[in-house]
Amino acid sequence: MKILLGSCSVAAALLFGASFAFANPATLPKHPGYPMGKAVDPVKGQSLANDPGQGNAIGDKALAEAATSADAHVKQKLSFNRNDKRIMEKPGAGLLPKVEGPKIVIAPPVKEATKVNAVPKE
């Protein structure tokens, strides 16, 4: 059983490593950032860069593209709340917003505390 488990683990590791070796560079996104240009291997004549001919990622354009690259999936998407139409003003944290319609007042739970003498009785 141990031999079967070990051989399956080795085979899975080899297949996982081979998937990186046979990856298709044409499926990589087209963006600046691989400054190798059109360098080729002197032995096999293959390209040394994943996307040859791309320029180096420098300048404000590269910074702007990097800053906006994750915007699509990190934006907050809140569901529509029909009660939000009533809100006229949001005064801030810890305060209720001013709304159209009935005025809602929340009274404090305790109006008067129990009075205790500061001097204990002897």
CSV table of N, CA and C in Angstrom, one decimal:
chain,number,residue,atom,x,y,z
A,1,MET,N,0.8,-1.2,0.0
A,1,MET,CA,0.0,0.0,0.0
A,1,MET,C,0.9,1.3,0.0
A,2,LYS,N,2.0,1.2,0.8
A,2,LYS,CA,2.9,2.4,0.8
A,2,LYS,C,3.5,2.6,-0.5
A,3,ILE,N,3.8,1.5,-1.2
A,3,ILE,CA,4.5,1.6,-2.5
A,3,ILE,C,3.5,2.3,-3.5
A,4,LEU,N,2.3,1.9,-3.5
A,4,LEU,CA,1.3,2.4,-4.4
A,4,LEU,C,1.1,3.9,-4.1
A,5,LEU,N,0.9,4.3,-2.9
A,5,LEU,CA,0.8,5.7,-2.5
A,5,LEU,C,2.0,6.5,-2.9
A,6,GLY,N,3.2,6.0,-2.6
A,6,GLY,CA,4.4,6.7,-3.0
A,6,GLY,C,4.5,6.9,-4.5
A,7,SER,N,4.2,5.9,-5.3
A,7,SER,CA,4.3,6.0,-6.7
A,7,SER,C,3.3,6.9,-7.3
A,8,CYS,N,2.1,6.9,-6.7
A,8,CYS,CA,1.0,7.9,-7.2
A,8,CYS,C,1.5,9.3,-6.9
A,9,SER,N,2.1,9.5,-5.7
A,9,SER,CA,2.5,10.9,-5.3
A,9,SER,C,3.6,11.3,-6.3
A,10,VAL,N,4.5,10.5,-6.6
A,10,VAL,CA,5.6,10.8,-7.5
A,10,VAL,C,5.1,11.1,-8.9
A,11,ALA,N,4.1,10.3,-9.4
A,11,ALA,CA,3.5,10.5,-10.7
A,11,ALA,C,2.8,11.9,-10.7
A,12,ALA,N,2.0,12.2,-9.7
A,12,ALA,CA,1.3,13.4,-9.6
A,12,ALA,C,2.2,14.6,-9.6
A,13,ALA,N,3.4,14.5,-8.9
A,13,ALA,CA,4.3,15.6,-8.9
A,13,ALA,C,5.0,15.8,-10.2
A,14,LEU,N,5.3,14.7,-10.9
A,14,LEU,CA,5.9,14.8,-12.3
A,14,LEU,C,4.9,15.5,-13.3
A,15,LEU,N,3.6,15.1,-13.2
A,15,LEU,CA,2.6,15.7,-14.1
A,15,LEU,C,2.4,17.1,-13.8
A,16,PHE,N,2.4,17.5,-12.5
A,16,PHE,CA,2.2,18.9,-12.1
A,16,PHE,C,3.4,19.7,-12.6
A,17,GLY,N,4.6,19.2,-12.5
A,17,GLY,CA,5.8,19.9,-13.0
A,17,GLY,C,5.8,20.0,-14.5
A,18,ALA,N,5.3,19.0,-15.2
A,18,ALA,CA,5.3,19.0,-16.7
A,18,ALA,C,4.3,20.0,-17.2
A,19,SER,N,3.2,20.3,-16.4
A,19,SER,CA,2.2,21.3,-16.8
A,19,SER,C,2.9,22.6,-17.0
A,20,PHE,N,3.8,23.0,-16.1
A,20,PHE,CA,4.5,24.2,-16.2
A,20,PHE,C,5.5,24.2,-17.4
A,21,ALA,N,6.1,23.1,-17.7
A,21,ALA,CA,7.1,23.0,-18.8
A,21,ALA,C,6.4,23.1,-20.1
A,22,PHE,N,5.2,22.6,-20.3
A,22,PHE,CA,4.5,22.6,-21.6
A,22,PHE,C,3.4,23.7,-21.7
A,23,ALA,N,3.5,24.7,-20.8
A,23,ALA,CA,2.5,25.8,-20.8
A,23,ALA,C,2.7,26.6,-22.1
A,24,ASN,N,1.6,27.0,-22.7
A,24,ASN,CA,1.6,27.8,-23.9
A,24,ASN,C,1.8,29.3,-23.6
A,25,PRO,N,2.9,29.8,-24.1
A,25,PRO,CA,3.2,31.2,-23.8
A,25,PRO,C,2.3,32.2,-24.6
A,26,ALA,N,1.6,31.7,-25.6
A,26,ALA,CA,0.6,32.5,-26.3
A,26,ALA,C,-0.6,32.9,-25.5
A,27,THR,N,-0.8,32.1,-24.4
A,27,THR,CA,-2.0,32.4,-23.6
A,27,THR,C,-1.7,33.4,-22.5
A,28,LEU,N,-0.5,33.9,-22.4
A,28,LEU,CA,-0.1,34.9,-21.4
A,28,LEU,C,-0.7,36.2,-21.8
A,29,PRO,N,-1.1,37.1,-20.8
A,29,PRO,CA,-1.6,38.4,-21.2
A,29,PRO,C,-0.6,39.3,-21.9
A,30,LYS,N,-1.1,40.1,-22.8
A,30,LYS,CA,-0.2,41.1,-23.5
A,30,LYS,C,-0.1,42.3,-22.6
A,31,HIS,N,1.0,42.5,-22.0
A,31,HIS,CA,1.3,43.7,-21.2
A,31,HIS,C,2.8,44.0,-21.2
A,32,PRO,N,3.2,45.2,-20.9
A,32,PRO,CA,4.6,45.5,-20.8
A,32,PRO,C,5.1,44.9,-19.6
A,33,GLY,N,6.4,44.6,-19.6
A,33,GLY,CA,7.0,44.1,-18.4
A,33,GLY,C,8.0,43.0,-18.6
A,34,TYR,N,8.2,42.5,-19.8
A,34,TYR,CA,9.3,41.6,-20.1
A,34,TYR,C,10.3,42.3,-21.0
A,35,PRO,N,11.3,42.9,-20.5
A,35,PRO,CA,12.2,43.7,-21.3
A,35,PRO,C,13.2,42.9,-22.1
A,36,MET,N,13.1,41.6,-22.3
A,36,MET,CA,14.1,40.8,-23.0
A,36,MET,C,14.1,41.0,-24.5
A,37,GLY,N,13.0,41.6,-25.0
A,37,GLY,CA,12.9,41.8,-26.4
A,37,GLY,C,12.9,40.5,-27.2
A,38,LYS,N,13.7,40.5,-28.3
A,38,LYS,CA,13.7,39.3,-29.2
A,38,LYS,C,15.0,38.5,-29.0
A,39,ALA,N,15.4,38.3,-27.7
A,39,ALA,CA,16.5,37.4,-27.4
A,39,ALA,C,16.2,36.0,-27.7
A,40,VAL,N,17.1,35.3,-28.3
A,40,VAL,CA,16.9,33.9,-28.7
A,40,VAL,C,18.0,33.0,-28.1
A,41,ASP,N,17.7,31.7,-27.8
A,41,ASP,CA,18.6,30.8,-27.3
A,41,ASP,C,19.6,30.4,-28.4
A,42,PRO,N,20.9,30.5,-28.1
A,42,PRO,CA,21.9,30.2,-29.2
A,42,PRO,C,21.9,28.7,-29.6
A,43,VAL,N,21.5,27.8,-28.7
A,43,VAL,CA,21.5,26.4,-29.0
A,43,VAL,C,20.3,25.9,-29.8
A,44,LYS,N,19.1,26.2,-29.3
A,44,LYS,CA,17.9,25.7,-30.0
A,44,LYS,C,17.2,26.8,-30.8
A,45,GLY,N,17.6,28.1,-30.6
A,45,GLY,CA,17.0,29.1,-31.4
A,45,GLY,C,15.6,29.5,-30.9
A,46,GLN,N,15.2,29.1,-29.8
A,46,GLN,CA,13.9,29.5,-29.2
A,46,GLN,C,14.0,30.8,-28.5
A,47,SER,N,12.8,31.5,-28.4
A,47,SER,CA,12.8,32.8,-27.8
A,47,SER,C,13.0,32.6,-26.3
A,48,LEU,N,13.8,33.5,-25.7
A,48,LEU,CA,14.0,33.5,-24.2
A,48,LEU,C,13.0,34.2,-23.4
A,49,ALA,N,12.2,35.0,-24.0
A,49,ALA,CA,11.1,35.7,-23.3
A,49,ALA,C,9.8,35.1,-23.6
A,50,ASN,N,8.9,35.2,-22.6
A,50,ASN,CA,7.5,34.7,-22.8
A,50,ASN,C,6.7,35.4,-23.8
A,51,ASP,N,6.9,36.7,-23.9
A,51,ASP,CA,6.3,37.4,-25.0
A,51,ASP,C,7.3,38.4,-25.6
A,52,PRO,N,8.0,37.9,-26.6
A,52,PRO,CA,9.1,38.7,-27.2
A,52,PRO,C,8.6,39.9,-27.9
A,53,GLY,N,9.4,41.0,-27.8
A,53,GLY,CA,9.0,42.2,-28.5
A,53,GLY,C,8.3,43.2,-27.6
A,54,GLN,N,7.9,42.8,-26.4
A,54,GLN,CA,7.2,43.7,-25.5
A,54,GLN,C,8.2,44.6,-24.9
A,55,GLY,N,7.7,45.8,-24.6
A,55,GLY,CA,8.6,46.8,-24.0
A,55,GLY,C,8.7,46.7,-22.5
A,56,ASN,N,9.6,47.4,-21.9
A,56,ASN,CA,9.7,47.4,-20.4
A,56,ASN,C,8.6,48.2,-19.8
A,57,ALA,N,8.1,47.7,-18.6
A,57,ALA,CA,7.1,48.4,-17.9
A,57,ALA,C,7.6,49.5,-17.1
A,58,ILE,N,7.7,50.7,-17.7
A,58,ILE,CA,8.2,51.9,-16.9
A,58,ILE,C,7.2,53.1,-17.1
A,59,GLY,N,7.3,54.0,-16.3
A,59,GLY,CA,6.6,55.3,-16.5
A,59,GLY,C,5.2,55.3,-15.8
A,60,ASP,N,4.5,56.4,-16.1
A,60,ASP,CA,3.2,56.6,-15.4
A,60,ASP,C,2.2,55.6,-16.0
A,61,LYS,N,2.3,55.3,-17.3
A,61,LYS,CA,1.3,54.4,-17.8
A,61,LYS,C,1.3,53.0,-17.1
A,62,ALA,N,2.5,52.5,-16.9
A,62,ALA,CA,2.6,51.2,-16.2
A,62,ALA,C,2.0,51.3,-14.8
A,63,LEU,N,2.3,52.4,-14.1
A,63,LEU,CA,1.8,52.5,-12.7
A,63,LEU,C,0.3,52.7,-12.7
A,64,ALA,N,-0.3,53.4,-13.7
A,64,ALA,CA,-1.7,53.5,-13.8
A,64,ALA,C,-2.4,52.2,-14.1
A,65,GLU,N,-1.9,51.4,-15.0
A,65,GLU,CA,-2.4,50.1,-15.3
A,65,GLU,C,-2.3,49.2,-14.1
A,66,ALA,N,-1.2,49.2,-13.4
A,66,ALA,CA,-1.1,48.4,-12.2
A,66,ALA,C,-2.1,48.8,-11.1
A,67,ALA,N,-2.4,50.1,-11.0
A,67,ALA,CA,-3.3,50.5,-10.0
A,67,ALA,C,-4.7,50.1,-10.3
A,68,THR,N,-5.1,50.0,-11.6
A,68,THR,CA,-6.5,49.7,-11.9
A,68,THR,C,-6.7,48.3,-12.3
A,69,SER,N,-5.7,47.5,-12.2
A,69,SER,CA,-5.8,46.1,-12.7
A,69,SER,C,-6.8,45.3,-11.8
A,70,ALA,N,-6.9,45.6,-10.6
A,70,ALA,CA,-7.8,44.8,-9.7
A,70,ALA,C,-9.2,45.4,-9.4
A,71,ASP,N,-9.4,46.6,-10.1
A,71,ASP,CA,-10.7,47.3,-9.8
A,71,ASP,C,-11.9,46.5,-10.0
A,72,ALA,N,-11.9,45.7,-11.1
A,72,ALA,CA,-13.2,45.0,-11.5
A,72,ALA,C,-13.7,44.0,-10.4
A,73,HIS,N,-12.8,43.3,-9.7
A,73,HIS,CA,-13.3,42.3,-8.8
A,73,HIS,C,-13.2,42.7,-7.3
A,74,VAL,N,-12.7,43.9,-7.0
A,74,VAL,CA,-12.6,44.4,-5.6
A,74,VAL,C,-13.6,45.5,-5.3
A,75,LYS,N,-14.4,45.9,-6.3
A,75,LYS,CA,-15.4,47.0,-6.0
A,75,LYS,C,-16.5,46.4,-5.2
A,76,GLN,N,-17.0,47.2,-4.3
A,76,GLN,CA,-18.1,46.8,-3.5
A,76,GLN,C,-19.4,46.9,-4.3
A,77,LYS,N,-20.2,45.8,-4.3
A,77,LYS,CA,-21.5,45.8,-5.0
A,77,LYS,C,-22.6,45.6,-4.0
A,78,LEU,N,-23.2,46.7,-3.6
A,78,LEU,CA,-24.3,46.5,-2.6
A,78,LEU,C,-25.6,46.4,-3.2
A,79,SER,N,-26.5,45.6,-2.6
A,79,SER,CA,-27.8,45.4,-3.1
A,79,SER,C,-28.6,46.7,-2.9
A,80,PHE,N,-29.6,46.9,-3.7
A,80,PHE,CA,-30.4,48.2,-3.7
A,80,PHE,C,-31.4,48.1,-2.5
A,81,ASN,N,-31.4,49.2,-1.7
A,81,ASN,CA,-32.3,49.2,-0.5
A,81,ASN,C,-33.3,50.3,-0.8
A,82,ARG,N,-34.6,50.0,-0.8
A,82,ARG,CA,-35.6,51.0,-1.1
A,82,ARG,C,-35.7,52.1,0.0
A,83,ASN,N,-35.3,51.8,1.2
A,83,ASN,CA,-35.4,52.8,2.2
A,83,ASN,C,-34.3,53.9,2.1
A,84,ASP,N,-33.3,53.7,1.3
A,84,ASP,CA,-32.3,54.7,1.1
A,84,ASP,C,-32.8,55.9,0.4
A,85,LYS,N,-33.9,55.8,-0.3
A,85,LYS,CA,-34.5,57.0,-1.0
A,85,LYS,C,-35.0,58.0,0.0
A,86,ARG,N,-35.3,57.6,1.3
A,86,ARG,CA,-35.9,58.5,2.3
A,86,ARG,C,-34.8,59.3,2.9
A,87,ILE,N,-33.5,58.9,2.8
A,87,ILE,CA,-32.4,59.6,3.5
A,87,ILE,C,-32.1,60.9,2.9
A,88,MET,N,-32.2,62.0,3.7
A,88,MET,CA,-31.9,63.4,3.2
A,88,MET,C,-30.5,63.8,3.6
A,89,GLU,N,-30.0,63.4,4.8
A,89,GLU,CA,-28.7,63.8,5.2
A,89,GLU,C,-28.1,62.7,6.1
A,90,LYS,N,-26.8,62.4,6.0
A,90,LYS,CA,-26.1,61.5,6.9
A,90,LYS,C,-25.1,62.3,7.7
A,91,PRO,N,-25.5,62.5,9.0
A,91,PRO,CA,-24.6,63.4,9.8
A,91,PRO,C,-23.3,62.7,10.3
A,92,GLY,N,-23.2,61.4,10.3
A,92,GLY,CA,-21.9,60.8,10.6
A,92,GLY,C,-22.1,59.6,11.5
A,93,ALA,N,-21.0,59.1,11.9
A,93,ALA,CA,-21.0,57.8,12.7
A,93,ALA,C,-21.6,58.0,14.0
A,94,GLY,N,-22.5,57.0,14.4
A,94,GLY,CA,-23.1,57.1,15.7
A,94,GLY,C,-24.4,57.9,15.8
A,95,LEU,N,-24.7,58.6,14.7
A,95,LEU,CA,-25.9,59.4,14.7
A,95,LEU,C,-26.9,58.9,13.6
A,96,LEU,N,-28.2,59.0,13.9
A,96,LEU,CA,-29.1,58.6,12.9
A,96,LEU,C,-29.3,59.5,11.8
A,97,PRO,N,-29.5,59.1,10.6
A,97,PRO,CA,-29.6,60.0,9.4
A,97,PRO,C,-31.0,60.7,9.5
A,98,LYS,N,-31.0,61.9,8.9
A,98,LYS,CA,-32.3,62.6,8.7
A,98,LYS,C,-33.0,62.1,7.5
A,99,VAL,N,-34.3,61.7,7.8
A,99,VAL,CA,-35.0,61.1,6.7
A,99,VAL,C,-36.4,61.8,6.5
A,100,GLU,N,-37.0,61.6,5.3
A,100,GLU,CA,-38.3,62.1,5.0
A,100,GLU,C,-39.3,61.2,5.7
A,101,GLY,N,-40.4,61.7,6.2
A,101,GLY,CA,-41.4,60.9,6.9
A,101,GLY,C,-41.4,61.1,8.4
A,102,PRO,N,-41.9,60.1,9.1
A,102,PRO,CA,-42.1,60.3,10.6
A,102,PRO,C,-40.7,60.4,11.3
A,103,LYS,N,-40.7,61.3,12.3
A,103,LYS,CA,-39.5,61.6,13.1
A,103,LYS,C,-39.4,60.5,14.1
A,104,ILE,N,-38.3,59.7,14.1
A,104,ILE,CA,-38.1,58.6,15.0
A,104,ILE,C,-37.1,59.1,16.1
A,105,VAL,N,-37.5,59.0,17.3
A,105,VAL,CA,-36.6,59.4,18.4
A,105,VAL,C,-36.4,58.2,19.3
A,106,ILE,N,-35.1,58.0,19.6
A,106,ILE,CA,-34.7,56.9,20.4
A,106,ILE,C,-34.3,57.4,21.8
A,107,ALA,N,-35.2,57.1,22.8
A,107,ALA,CA,-34.9,57.6,24.1
A,107,ALA,C,-33.9,56.7,24.8
A,108,PRO,N,-33.1,57.3,25.7
A,108,PRO,CA,-32.1,56.5,26.4
A,108,PRO,C,-32.9,55.5,27.3
A,109,PRO,N,-32.3,54.4,27.6
A,109,PRO,CA,-33.0,53.3,28.3
A,109,PRO,C,-33.2,53.7,29.8
A,110,VAL,N,-32.3,54.6,30.4
A,110,VAL,CA,-32.4,55.0,31.8
A,110,VAL,C,-32.5,56.5,31.8
A,111,LYS,N,-33.5,57.0,32.5
A,111,LYS,CA,-33.7,58.4,32.6
A,111,LYS,C,-33.1,59.0,33.9
A,112,GLU,N,-33.1,58.2,35.0
A,112,GLU,CA,-32.6,58.7,36.2
A,112,GLU,C,-31.9,57.5,36.9
A,113,ALA,N,-30.7,57.8,37.5
A,113,ALA,CA,-30.0,56.7,38.2
A,113,ALA,C,-30.4,56.7,39.7
A,114,THR,N,-30.1,55.6,40.3
A,114,THR,CA,-30.3,55.5,41.7
A,114,THR,C,-29.3,56.3,42.5
A,115,LYS,N,-29.8,57.1,43.4
A,115,LYS,CA,-28.9,58.0,44.2
A,115,LYS,C,-28.4,57.3,45.4
A,116,VAL,N,-27.1,57.4,45.6
A,116,VAL,CA,-26.5,56.8,46.8
A,116,VAL,C,-25.7,57.8,47.6
A,117,ASN,N,-25.8,57.8,48.9
A,117,ASN,CA,-25.1,58.8,49.7
A,117,ASN,C,-23.6,58.5,49.6
A,118,ALA,N,-22.8,59.5,49.6
A,118,ALA,CA,-21.4,59.3,49.5
A,118,ALA,C,-20.8,59.0,50.8
A,119,VAL,N,-21.5,59.3,51.9
A,119,VAL,CA,-20.9,59.0,53.2
A,119,VAL,C,-21.7,57.8,53.7
A,120,PRO,N,-20.9,56.7,54.0
A,120,PRO,CA,-21.6,55.5,54.5
A,120,PRO,C,-22.1,55.7,56.0
A,121,LYS,N,-23.2,55.0,56.2
A,121,LYS,CA,-23.7,55.0,57.6
A,121,LYS,C,-22.9,54.1,58.5
A,122,GLU,N,-22.8,54.6,59.8
A,122,GLU,CA,-22.0,53.8,60.7
A,122,GLU,C,-22.9,53.1,61.7
